[in-house]
Coordinates of C-alpha atoms in Angstrom, one line a residue:
Chain A
M53 CA 8.5 -15.8 -21.0
R54 CA 8.6 -12.2 -21.9
T55 CA 10.4 -10.0 -19.3
A56 CA 9.0 -6.7 -18.0
F57 CA 11.2 -4.2 -16.3
Y58 CA 10.0 -1.5 -13.9
I59 CA 12.8 1.0 -13.4
S60 CA 13.2 4.3 -11.5
D61 CA 15.5 6.5 -9.5
G62 CA 13.1 6.1 -6.6
T63 CA 11.2 3.1 -5.2
A64 CA 9.9 2.2 -8.7
I65 CA 6.4 1.7 -7.2
T66 CA 4.8 4.1 -9.7
S67 CA 6.5 2.2 -12.6
E68 CA 5.3 -1.1 -11.2
V69 CA 1.7 0.0 -10.6
F70 CA 1.5 1.5 -14.1
G71 CA 3.3 -1.3 -15.9
H72 CA 1.3 -4.0 -14.0
A73 CA -2.0 -2.3 -14.9
T74 CA -1.0 -2.2 -18.5
L75 CA 0.2 -5.7 -18.8
S76 CA -2.7 -7.2 -16.8
M77 CA -4.8 -6.4 -19.9
F78 CA -2.9 -9.0 -21.9
P79 CA -3.6 -12.8 -21.6
V80 CA 0.2 -13.4 -21.3
E81 CA 2.5 -14.3 -18.5
F82 CA 5.5 -12.1 -17.7
N83 CA 8.7 -12.3 -15.8
H84 CA 8.5 -9.1 -13.7
Q85 CA 11.7 -7.4 -12.6
T86 CA 11.7 -4.2 -10.5
I87 CA 14.9 -2.2 -10.3
P88 CA 14.6 0.7 -7.9
F89 CA 17.1 3.4 -6.9
V90 CA 18.9 3.7 -10.3
E91 CA 20.5 7.0 -9.4
T92 CA 23.8 7.1 -11.3
T93 CA 24.9 6.8 -14.9
K94 CA 27.0 3.8 -13.8
K95 CA 24.0 2.0 -12.5
A96 CA 21.9 2.9 -15.5
N97 CA 24.5 1.5 -17.8
E98 CA 24.5 -1.8 -15.9
I99 CA 20.7 -1.9 -16.3
R100 CA 21.0 -1.1 -20.0
K101 CA 23.4 -4.1 -20.4
L102 CA 21.0 -6.3 -18.4
I103 CA 18.1 -5.4 -20.7
D104 CA 20.3 -6.1 -23.8
T105 CA 21.4 -9.4 -22.4
V106 CA 17.8 -10.5 -21.7
A107 CA 16.9 -9.3 -25.3
E108 CA 19.7 -11.3 -26.8
T109 CA 19.5 -14.5 -24.8
S110 CA 15.6 -14.7 -25.0
G111 CA 15.3 -13.4 -28.5
E112 CA 12.4 -11.2 -27.3
K113 CA 12.6 -7.5 -26.5
P114 CA 11.9 -6.8 -22.8
L115 CA 9.1 -4.3 -22.1
V116 CA 10.6 -1.5 -20.0
F117 CA 8.4 0.9 -18.0
F118 CA 10.6 3.6 -16.5
T119 CA 10.7 7.1 -15.1
F120 CA 13.7 9.3 -14.1
V121 CA 14.1 12.8 -13.0
N122 CA 17.5 13.1 -14.7
P123 CA 17.1 12.9 -18.5
E124 CA 20.7 11.6 -18.9
L125 CA 19.6 8.4 -17.1
S126 CA 16.4 8.2 -19.3
D127 CA 18.6 8.4 -22.5
I128 CA 20.8 5.4 -21.3
I129 CA 17.7 3.2 -20.8
L130 CA 16.2 4.4 -24.1
S131 CA 19.4 3.3 -25.9
S132 CA 18.8 -0.3 -24.8
Q133 CA 17.2 -3.0 -26.9
G134 CA 14.1 -3.0 -24.8
V135 CA 10.7 -1.6 -25.8
C136 CA 11.0 1.4 -23.5
Y137 CA 8.1 3.6 -22.3
D138 CA 8.8 6.7 -20.3
F139 CA 5.2 6.6 -19.1
L140 CA 5.0 10.0 -17.3
S141 CA 6.4 12.1 -20.1
Y142 CA 3.3 12.2 -22.3
A143 CA 1.0 13.0 -19.4
S144 CA 3.2 15.7 -18.1
E145 CA 3.1 17.3 -21.6
I146 CA -0.7 17.4 -21.5
V147 CA -0.7 18.9 -18.0
K148 CA 2.0 21.5 -19.0
R149 CA 0.0 22.6 -22.0
E150 CA -3.1 23.1 -19.9
L151 CA -1.5 24.7 -16.8
K152 CA 1.0 26.7 -18.8
V153 CA 3.5 25.9 -16.0
K154 CA 6.7 24.0 -16.5
P155 CA 7.3 20.8 -14.6
V156 CA 10.0 20.9 -12.0
P157 CA 11.0 17.3 -11.6
K158 CA 12.5 16.5 -8.2
M159 CA 13.8 13.2 -6.8
H160 CA 11.8 10.9 -4.7
R161 CA 8.6 12.8 -5.3
T162 CA 5.9 10.4 -4.7
H163 CA 6.8 7.6 -2.2
S164 CA 9.3 9.3 0.1
I165 CA 9.4 10.5 3.7
H166 CA 9.5 14.1 2.4
E167 CA 5.8 14.1 1.8
S168 CA 4.2 16.3 4.4
T169 CA 1.7 13.6 5.2
Y170 CA 4.2 10.9 6.2
D171 CA 3.9 11.3 10.0
F172 CA 0.1 11.0 9.8
R173 CA 0.6 7.6 8.3
I174 CA 3.0 6.3 10.9
D175 CA 0.8 7.7 13.7
A176 CA -2.2 6.0 12.2
V177 CA -0.4 2.7 12.0
N178 CA 0.5 3.0 15.7
Y179 CA -3.1 3.9 16.4
A180 CA -4.5 1.0 14.4
L181 CA -2.2 -1.5 16.3
A182 CA -3.0 0.0 19.7
N183 CA -6.8 -0.1 18.9
D184 CA -6.9 -3.5 17.2
D185 CA -9.5 -6.0 18.2
G186 CA -11.2 -3.9 20.8
A187 CA -7.9 -3.6 22.7
N188 CA -8.2 0.0 23.8
I189 CA -11.7 1.4 23.8
K190 CA -10.7 4.5 25.7
D191 CA -9.0 6.1 22.6
Y192 CA -12.1 6.0 20.4
D193 CA -12.5 9.8 20.6
E194 CA -9.4 10.0 18.4
A195 CA -10.6 7.5 15.8
D196 CA -11.5 8.6 12.3
I197 CA -13.5 5.4 11.9
I198 CA -14.3 2.3 14.0
L199 CA -14.7 -0.9 12.1
V200 CA -17.1 -3.4 13.7
G201 CA -17.9 -7.0 12.8
V202 CA -17.6 -10.5 14.0
S203 CA -14.2 -12.1 14.5
R204 CA -12.4 -12.7 11.2
S205 CA -14.6 -10.5 9.0
G206 CA -11.6 -8.5 7.7
K207 CA -11.4 -5.6 10.2
T208 CA -7.7 -5.8 11.0
P209 CA -6.2 -5.9 7.5
T210 CA -8.6 -3.1 6.5
S211 CA -7.7 -0.9 9.5
L212 CA -4.0 -1.4 8.7
Y213 CA -4.4 -0.6 5.1
L214 CA -6.4 2.6 5.8
A215 CA -3.6 3.7 8.2
L216 CA -0.6 2.8 6.0
Q217 CA -2.0 4.1 2.7
Y218 CA -4.1 7.0 3.8
G219 CA -3.2 8.0 7.3
I220 CA -6.7 7.3 8.5
K221 CA -7.0 6.3 12.2
A222 CA -9.1 3.2 12.1
A223 CA -9.9 1.4 15.4
N224 CA -11.6 -2.0 15.2
Y225 CA -14.0 -3.7 17.6
P226 CA -15.0 -7.4 17.4
M227 CA -18.6 -8.1 18.1
T228 CA -18.5 -11.0 20.6
E229 CA -21.3 -13.5 21.3
D230 CA -22.3 -11.5 24.4
D231 CA -22.6 -8.3 22.3
L232 CA -24.7 -10.2 19.7
E233 CA -26.9 -11.9 22.2
S234 CA -27.8 -8.6 23.9
G235 CA -29.0 -7.4 20.5
R236 CA -27.6 -3.9 21.1
L237 CA -24.3 -2.1 20.5
P238 CA -21.8 -2.4 23.4
K239 CA -21.7 0.6 25.7
C240 CA -18.2 1.6 24.6
L241 CA -19.6 2.3 21.1
D242 CA -22.6 4.3 22.1
N243 CA -21.0 7.7 21.9
H244 CA -19.3 6.9 18.6
K245 CA -22.3 5.7 16.5
R246 CA -21.5 8.0 13.7
K247 CA -17.9 6.7 13.4
L248 CA -19.0 3.0 13.0
F249 CA -18.6 1.1 9.8
G250 CA -19.7 -2.6 9.7
L251 CA -18.0 -5.4 7.9
T252 CA -19.9 -8.6 7.2
I253 CA -19.0 -11.7 5.4
D254 CA -20.7 -14.8 3.9
P255 CA -21.0 -17.5 6.6
E256 CA -19.4 -20.2 4.4
R257 CA -16.3 -18.0 3.8
L258 CA -16.2 -17.1 7.5
A259 CA -16.3 -20.7 8.5
A260 CA -13.5 -21.6 6.1
I261 CA -11.3 -18.8 7.5
R262 CA -12.0 -19.7 11.1
Q263 CA -11.4 -23.4 10.4
E264 CA -7.8 -22.6 9.5
R265 CA -7.4 -20.8 12.8
M266 CA -9.3 -23.2 15.1
A267 CA -10.1 -26.4 13.3
N268 CA -13.3 -28.3 14.3
S269 CA -14.2 -25.7 17.0
K270 CA -17.7 -24.4 17.7
Y271 CA -16.2 -21.0 16.7
A272 CA -15.4 -22.3 13.2
S273 CA -18.7 -24.2 12.7
L274 CA -20.9 -23.1 9.9
R275 CA -23.9 -23.1 12.2
Q276 CA -22.1 -20.6 14.6
C277 CA -20.9 -18.5 11.7
R278 CA -24.5 -18.3 10.3
I279 CA -25.9 -17.2 13.7
E280 CA -23.2 -14.5 14.2
V281 CA -23.5 -13.1 10.7
R282 CA -27.3 -12.9 10.9
E283 CA -27.2 -11.2 14.3
V284 CA -24.5 -8.7 13.4
E285 CA -26.3 -7.7 10.2
M286 CA -29.5 -7.2 12.2
L287 CA -27.6 -5.0 14.6
F288 CA -26.1 -3.0 11.8
K289 CA -29.6 -2.4 10.3
K290 CA -31.2 -1.6 13.6
N291 CA -28.5 1.0 14.4
K292 CA -28.3 2.3 10.8
T293 CA -24.6 1.5 10.7
P294 CA -23.4 1.5 7.1
Y295 CA -21.8 -1.8 6.3
L296 CA -20.5 -3.9 3.4
N297 CA -20.0 -7.6 2.8
S298 CA -16.2 -8.1 2.5
T299 CA -16.4 -11.7 1.0
R300 CA -15.6 -10.8 -2.6
Y301 CA -13.5 -7.7 -2.0
S302 CA -9.8 -7.2 -1.5
V303 CA -8.5 -4.9 1.3
E304 CA -7.9 -2.2 -1.4
E305 CA -11.5 -2.5 -2.6
I306 CA -13.0 -2.5 0.9
S307 CA -10.9 0.6 1.8
A308 CA -11.9 2.4 -1.4
K309 CA -15.5 1.7 -0.8
I310 CA -15.4 2.8 2.9
I311 CA -13.7 6.1 1.9
A312 CA -16.2 6.7 -0.9
D313 CA -19.2 5.9 1.3
T314 CA -18.2 7.8 4.4
G315 CA -16.3 10.8 2.8
L316 CA -13.4 10.1 5.2
K317 CA -10.6 12.6 4.9
R318 CA -7.4 11.1 3.6
H319 CA -4.0 12.3 4.5
K320 CA -2.4 11.0 1.4
Y321 CA -3.0 11.2 -2.3
Chain B
M282 CA -7.3 25.7 -7.0
R283 CA -7.3 23.4 -10.0
T284 CA -9.2 20.2 -9.4
A285 CA -7.8 16.8 -10.4
F286 CA -10.1 13.8 -10.8
Y287 CA -9.0 10.2 -10.5
I288 CA -11.7 7.9 -11.9
S289 CA -12.1 4.3 -12.6
D290 CA -14.5 1.3 -12.6
G291 CA -12.4 -0.3 -9.9
T292 CA -10.6 1.2 -6.8
A293 CA -9.1 4.0 -8.9
I294 CA -5.8 3.3 -7.1
T295 CA -3.9 3.0 -10.4
S296 CA -5.5 6.3 -11.6
E297 CA -4.4 8.0 -8.4
V298 CA -0.9 6.7 -8.4
F299 CA -0.4 7.7 -12.0
G300 CA -2.1 11.1 -11.7
H301 CA -0.3 11.9 -8.5
A302 CA 3.1 11.0 -9.9
T303 CA 2.4 13.3 -12.9
L304 CA 1.0 16.2 -11.0
S305 CA 3.8 16.1 -8.3
M306 CA 6.2 17.3 -11.1
F307 CA 4.3 20.7 -11.1
P308 CA 4.8 23.3 -8.4
V309 CA 1.1 23.8 -8.2
E310 CA -1.5 22.8 -5.5
F311 CA -4.4 20.7 -6.6
N312 CA -7.8 19.7 -5.1
H313 CA -7.7 15.9 -5.5
Q314 CA -10.9 14.0 -6.0
T315 CA -11.0 10.2 -6.3
I316 CA -14.1 8.6 -7.7
P317 CA -13.9 4.8 -7.6
F318 CA -16.4 2.1 -8.8
V319 CA -17.9 4.0 -11.7
E320 CA -19.5 1.0 -13.2
T321 CA -22.7 2.2 -15.0
T322 CA -23.5 4.8 -17.7
K323 CA -25.8 6.5 -15.1
K324 CA -22.9 6.9 -12.7
A325 CA -20.5 8.0 -15.5
N326 CA -23.0 10.6 -16.6
E327 CA -23.3 12.0 -13.0
I328 CA -19.5 12.3 -13.0
R329 CA -19.4 14.0 -16.4
K330 CA -21.9 16.6 -15.0
L331 CA -19.7 17.0 -11.9
I332 CA -16.6 17.6 -14.0
D333 CA -18.6 20.2 -16.1
T334 CA -19.9 21.9 -13.0
V335 CA -16.4 22.3 -11.6
A336 CA -15.2 23.6 -15.0
E337 CA -17.9 26.1 -15.2
T338 CA -17.9 27.4 -11.6
S339 CA -14.1 27.5 -11.3
G340 CA -13.4 28.7 -14.8
E341 CA -10.6 26.1 -15.0
K342 CA -10.8 22.8 -16.8
P343 CA -10.3 19.9 -14.3
L344 CA -7.5 17.4 -15.0
V345 CA -9.1 14.0 -15.4
F346 CA -7.0 10.8 -15.1
F347 CA -9.2 7.8 -15.9
T348 CA -9.3 4.2 -17.0
F349 CA -12.3 2.0 -17.8
V350 CA -12.7 -1.4 -19.2
N351 CA -16.0 -0.5 -20.9
P352 CA -15.4 2.0 -23.7
E353 CA -18.9 3.4 -23.4
L354 CA -18.0 4.8 -20.0
S355 CA -14.7 6.2 -21.3
D356 CA -16.7 8.1 -24.1
I357 CA -18.9 9.6 -21.5
I358 CA -16.0 11.0 -19.5
L359 CA -14.2 12.1 -22.7
S360 CA -17.3 14.2 -23.6
S361 CA -16.9 16.3 -20.4
Q362 CA -15.2 19.7 -20.3
G363 CA -12.2 18.3 -18.4
V364 CA -8.7 17.7 -19.8
C365 CA -9.1 13.9 -19.9
Y366 CA -6.3 11.4 -20.1
D367 CA -7.0 7.7 -20.6
F368 CA -3.5 7.0 -19.4
L369 CA -3.4 3.2 -20.0
S370 CA -4.5 3.3 -23.7
Y371 CA -1.3 4.6 -25.2
A372 CA 0.9 2.1 -23.2
S373 CA -1.4 -0.8 -24.2
E374 CA -1.0 0.2 -27.9
I375 CA 2.8 -0.1 -27.5
V376 CA 2.6 -3.5 -25.8
K377 CA 0.0 -4.7 -28.3
R378 CA 2.3 -3.8 -31.2
E379 CA 5.2 -5.6 -29.7
L380 CA 3.5 -8.7 -28.4
K381 CA 1.1 -9.0 -31.4
V382 CA -1.5 -10.0 -28.9
K383 CA -4.8 -8.2 -28.4
P384 CA -5.6 -6.9 -24.9
V385 CA -8.5 -8.5 -23.1
P386 CA -9.6 -5.9 -20.7
K387 CA -11.4 -7.3 -17.6
M388 CA -12.9 -5.7 -14.6
H389 CA -11.1 -5.2 -11.3
R390 CA -7.8 -6.4 -12.8
T391 CA -5.2 -5.0 -10.5
H392 CA -6.4 -4.4 -7.0
S393 CA -9.0 -7.1 -6.5
I394 CA -9.4 -10.2 -4.5
H395 CA -9.3 -12.2 -7.7
E396 CA -5.6 -12.0 -7.9
S397 CA -4.1 -15.4 -7.1
T398 CA -1.7 -13.8 -4.6
Y399 CA -4.4 -12.3 -2.3
D400 CA -4.4 -15.0 0.4
F401 CA -0.6 -14.7 0.7
R402 CA -1.0 -11.1 1.6
I403 CA -3.6 -11.7 4.3
D404 CA -1.6 -14.6 5.7
A405 CA 1.4 -12.4 5.8
V406 CA -0.4 -9.6 7.7
N407 CA -1.6 -12.1 10.3
Y408 CA 2.0 -13.4 10.5
A409 CA 3.4 -9.9 10.9
L410 CA 0.9 -9.1 13.7
A411 CA 1.5 -12.4 15.5
N412 CA 5.3 -12.0 15.2
D413 CA 5.5 -8.3 16.0
D414 CA 7.9 -7.0 18.6
G415 CA 9.5 -10.3 19.4
A416 CA 6.1 -11.6 20.5
N417 CA 6.3 -15.1 19.0
I418 CA 9.9 -16.3 18.5
K419 CA 8.8 -19.9 17.9
D420 CA 7.5 -19.1 14.4
Y421 CA 10.7 -17.8 12.9
D422 CA 11.1 -20.9 10.7
E423 CA 8.2 -19.6 8.7
A424 CA 9.6 -16.0 8.4
D425 CA 10.8 -14.7 5.0
I426 CA 12.7 -12.0 6.8
I427 CA 13.2 -11.0 10.5
L428 CA 13.7 -7.3 11.0
V429 CA 15.9 -6.4 14.0
G430 CA 16.7 -3.1 15.6
V431 CA 16.2 -1.0 18.8
S432 CA 12.8 0.0 19.9
R433 CA 11.1 2.5 17.5
S434 CA 13.6 2.2 14.6
G435 CA 10.8 1.5 12.1
K436 CA 10.5 -2.3 12.3
T437 CA 6.7 -2.6 12.8
P438 CA 5.4 -0.3 9.9
T439 CA 8.0 -1.9 7.6
S440 CA 6.9 -5.5 8.4
L441 CA 3.3 -4.5 7.9
Y442 CA 4.0 -2.8 4.6
L443 CA 6.0 -5.8 3.3
A444 CA 3.1 -8.1 4.3
L445 CA 0.2 -6.0 2.9
Q446 CA 1.9 -4.9 -0.3
Y447 CA 4.0 -7.9 -1.2
G448 CA 2.8 -10.9 0.9
I449 CA 6.2 -11.2 2.5
K450 CA 6.2 -12.7 6.0
A451 CA 8.2 -10.3 8.1
A452 CA 8.7 -11.0 11.8
N453 CA 10.4 -8.3 13.9
Y454 CA 12.5 -8.5 17.0
P455 CA 13.4 -5.6 19.2
M456 CA 17.0 -5.6 20.5
T457 CA 16.6 -4.9 24.2
E458 CA 19.2 -3.4 26.5
D459 CA 20.1 -6.9 27.8
D460 CA 20.6 -8.1 24.2
L461 CA 22.8 -5.1 23.5
E462 CA 24.8 -5.4 26.7
S463 CA 25.7 -9.0 26.0
G464 CA 27.2 -7.9 22.7
R465 CA 25.8 -10.9 20.9
L466 CA 22.6 -11.9 19.1
P467 CA 19.9 -13.3 21.3
K468 CA 19.7 -17.1 21.2
C469 CA 16.3 -17.2 19.4
L470 CA 17.9 -15.5 16.3
D471 CA 21.0 -17.8 16.2
N472 CA 19.4 -20.3 13.7
H473 CA 18.0 -17.5 11.5
K474 CA 21.1 -15.4 10.9
R475 CA 20.6 -15.4 7.1
K476 CA 17.0 -14.0 7.5
L477 CA 18.0 -11.0 9.6
F478 CA 17.9 -7.5 8.3
G479 CA 18.8 -4.6 10.6
L480 CA 17.2 -1.2 10.8
T481 CA 19.1 1.6 12.5
I482 CA 18.2 5.3 12.9
D483 CA 19.9 8.5 13.9
P484 CA 19.9 8.9 17.7
E485 CA 18.5 12.4 17.5
R486 CA 15.5 11.2 15.5
L487 CA 15.1 8.2 17.7
A488 CA 15.0 10.3 20.8
A489 CA 12.4 12.6 19.3
I490 CA 10.2 9.6 18.5
R491 CA 10.6 8.0 21.9
Q492 CA 10.0 11.4 23.6
E493 CA 6.5 11.4 22.1
R494 CA 5.9 8.0 23.5
M495 CA 7.5 8.4 27.0
A496 CA 8.4 12.0 27.7
N497 CA 11.4 12.6 29.9
S498 CA 12.2 8.9 30.4
K499 CA 15.6 7.4 30.4
Y500 CA 14.3 5.4 27.4
A501 CA 13.8 8.6 25.4
S502 CA 17.0 10.4 26.5
L503 CA 19.5 11.3 23.7
R504 CA 22.3 9.6 25.8
Q505 CA 20.4 6.3 25.9
C506 CA 19.5 6.5 22.2
R507 CA 23.1 7.1 21.3
I508 CA 24.3 4.1 23.3
E509 CA 21.7 1.8 21.9
V510 CA 22.2 2.8 18.3
R511 CA 26.0 2.5 18.6
E512 CA 25.7 -0.9 20.2
V513 CA 23.2 -2.2 17.7
E514 CA 25.3 -1.1 14.7
M515 CA 28.3 -2.8 16.2
L516 CA 26.3 -6.0 16.5
F517 CA 25.1 -5.8 12.9
K518 CA 28.7 -5.3 11.7
K519 CA 30.0 -8.1 13.9
N520 CA 27.4 -10.6 12.6
K521 CA 27.5 -9.3 9.0
T522 CA 23.8 -8.5 9.2
P523 CA 22.8 -6.3 6.3
Y524 CA 21.2 -3.1 7.6
L525 CA 20.0 0.4 6.6
N526 CA 19.5 3.7 8.4
S527 CA 15.8 4.4 8.2
T528 CA 16.0 8.0 9.3
R529 CA 15.5 9.7 6.0
Y530 CA 13.4 7.0 4.3
S531 CA 9.7 6.3 4.0
V532 CA 8.3 2.8 4.7
E533 CA 7.9 2.4 0.9
E534 CA 11.6 3.2 0.4
I535 CA 12.8 1.0 3.2
S536 CA 10.7 -1.9 1.9
A537 CA 12.0 -1.3 -1.7
K538 CA 15.6 -1.2 -0.5
I539 CA 15.2 -4.4 1.6
I540 CA 13.7 -6.3 -1.3
A541 CA 16.4 -5.0 -3.7
D542 CA 19.2 -5.9 -1.2
T543 CA 18.0 -9.3 -0.2
G544 CA 16.3 -10.5 -3.4
L545 CA 13.3 -11.5 -1.3
K546 CA 10.5 -13.2 -3.4
R547 CA 7.4 -11.1 -3.6
H548 CA 4.0 -12.5 -4.0
K549 CA 2.5 -9.5 -5.7
Y550 CA 3.4 -7.3 -8.6

């Protein structure tokens, strides 16, 4: 199997995201290797040797996606037997030409604590945890968004993703059978209608998820799931609550759709 | 302020990560605009017009980082007045030349639910939540890693990040004063020594974080924080528990360091 290396002087997250997006276009399996925090010539030389060893023992040149602030480290990796791609260099040339400003590379630029938005994200994680699953309805004034839906419709992972990635304070409130039977929004949400965003889900998928949690319960029965989903969607429509069906979407996709639909302000780019 | 667009037929996360990494090298402020799920020629034409309007009203060409599976959509964006960079195309040429395999672009390749690893991640998030803060010590057999440290040393955001991004099941256990006074690991961790990873933190930073949570308490006092940090570090050393000081690192950096140090298996690339 061909080896792909993702290498950087920082977390190597950018190298991974870029390399993975490139390789995912090819119908080929890869052995992925991430090597973060390559900050010295000694470490870079070790990695160069590792790349060469893989090339020699496998008979196939590894694909190497890398980025370094220090050009000395780049040169060491470029001298390996891998097919090396310094993927930011070409883009930065284009930007430089257009802006007529020279790049000023600095360490740990994109995924470090030095970003001014870092505290927002940790605050938002704490907020999401404290306001998970209807735990803390008194803090809804502070919410950027309140996700609503039946139990296990994807609210919690979405609220955590919005917090961790974007610093968005997302509370979530589970619609209980009592809420659904009454046919109206619970009182605690009345003053926050404009912050609500609904998640719904196909009853079959919901039953499968609930089954893993509480096998053979009424809660997990397809009949119960159908009733709850129908009622919650009626409630969303009645209250003009925007909503989406999470069944076929990842937490990244759900989050991106919510941000695009609501115009929520993000604290991180 | 110069506008930067991140555009894709999917979440546009890859466009954002790549564009942000490129632009962060320049000492310039940007107005960032992400436009995900551009899946039709109608939508692409709207975006082209938006780019042109920004170019005309600001007098500055927007920087446009984009990727599409459908080349018809790419052509529409390329016909705009922006400085457009189809950032995956050059890399995929290099890979194609080396592999001698043609790329088979498909929609929603990198951040969608269709990845086989998706359920791992949601399971891991549920695991992290159920095993947060020492809540559920009976499930430690299932843990990939158990983060240990004093209260507010960064365990919870790190365990959630490991789960959401990598599908790693991370429990976390807060070392209480009783644990620290006894000078030994709590019994519930005895059988899991090889899964432990310690987080420590500078006492000054810890006191500041705790102060926000419980102002003027003993818990938040610098003296108390110094004692706890000294004792927990002694315990880590005595038990040969690997650990790192989280003070100057983001949750991405802490996670990357933990994975690099422990060789933990990730379920997502």
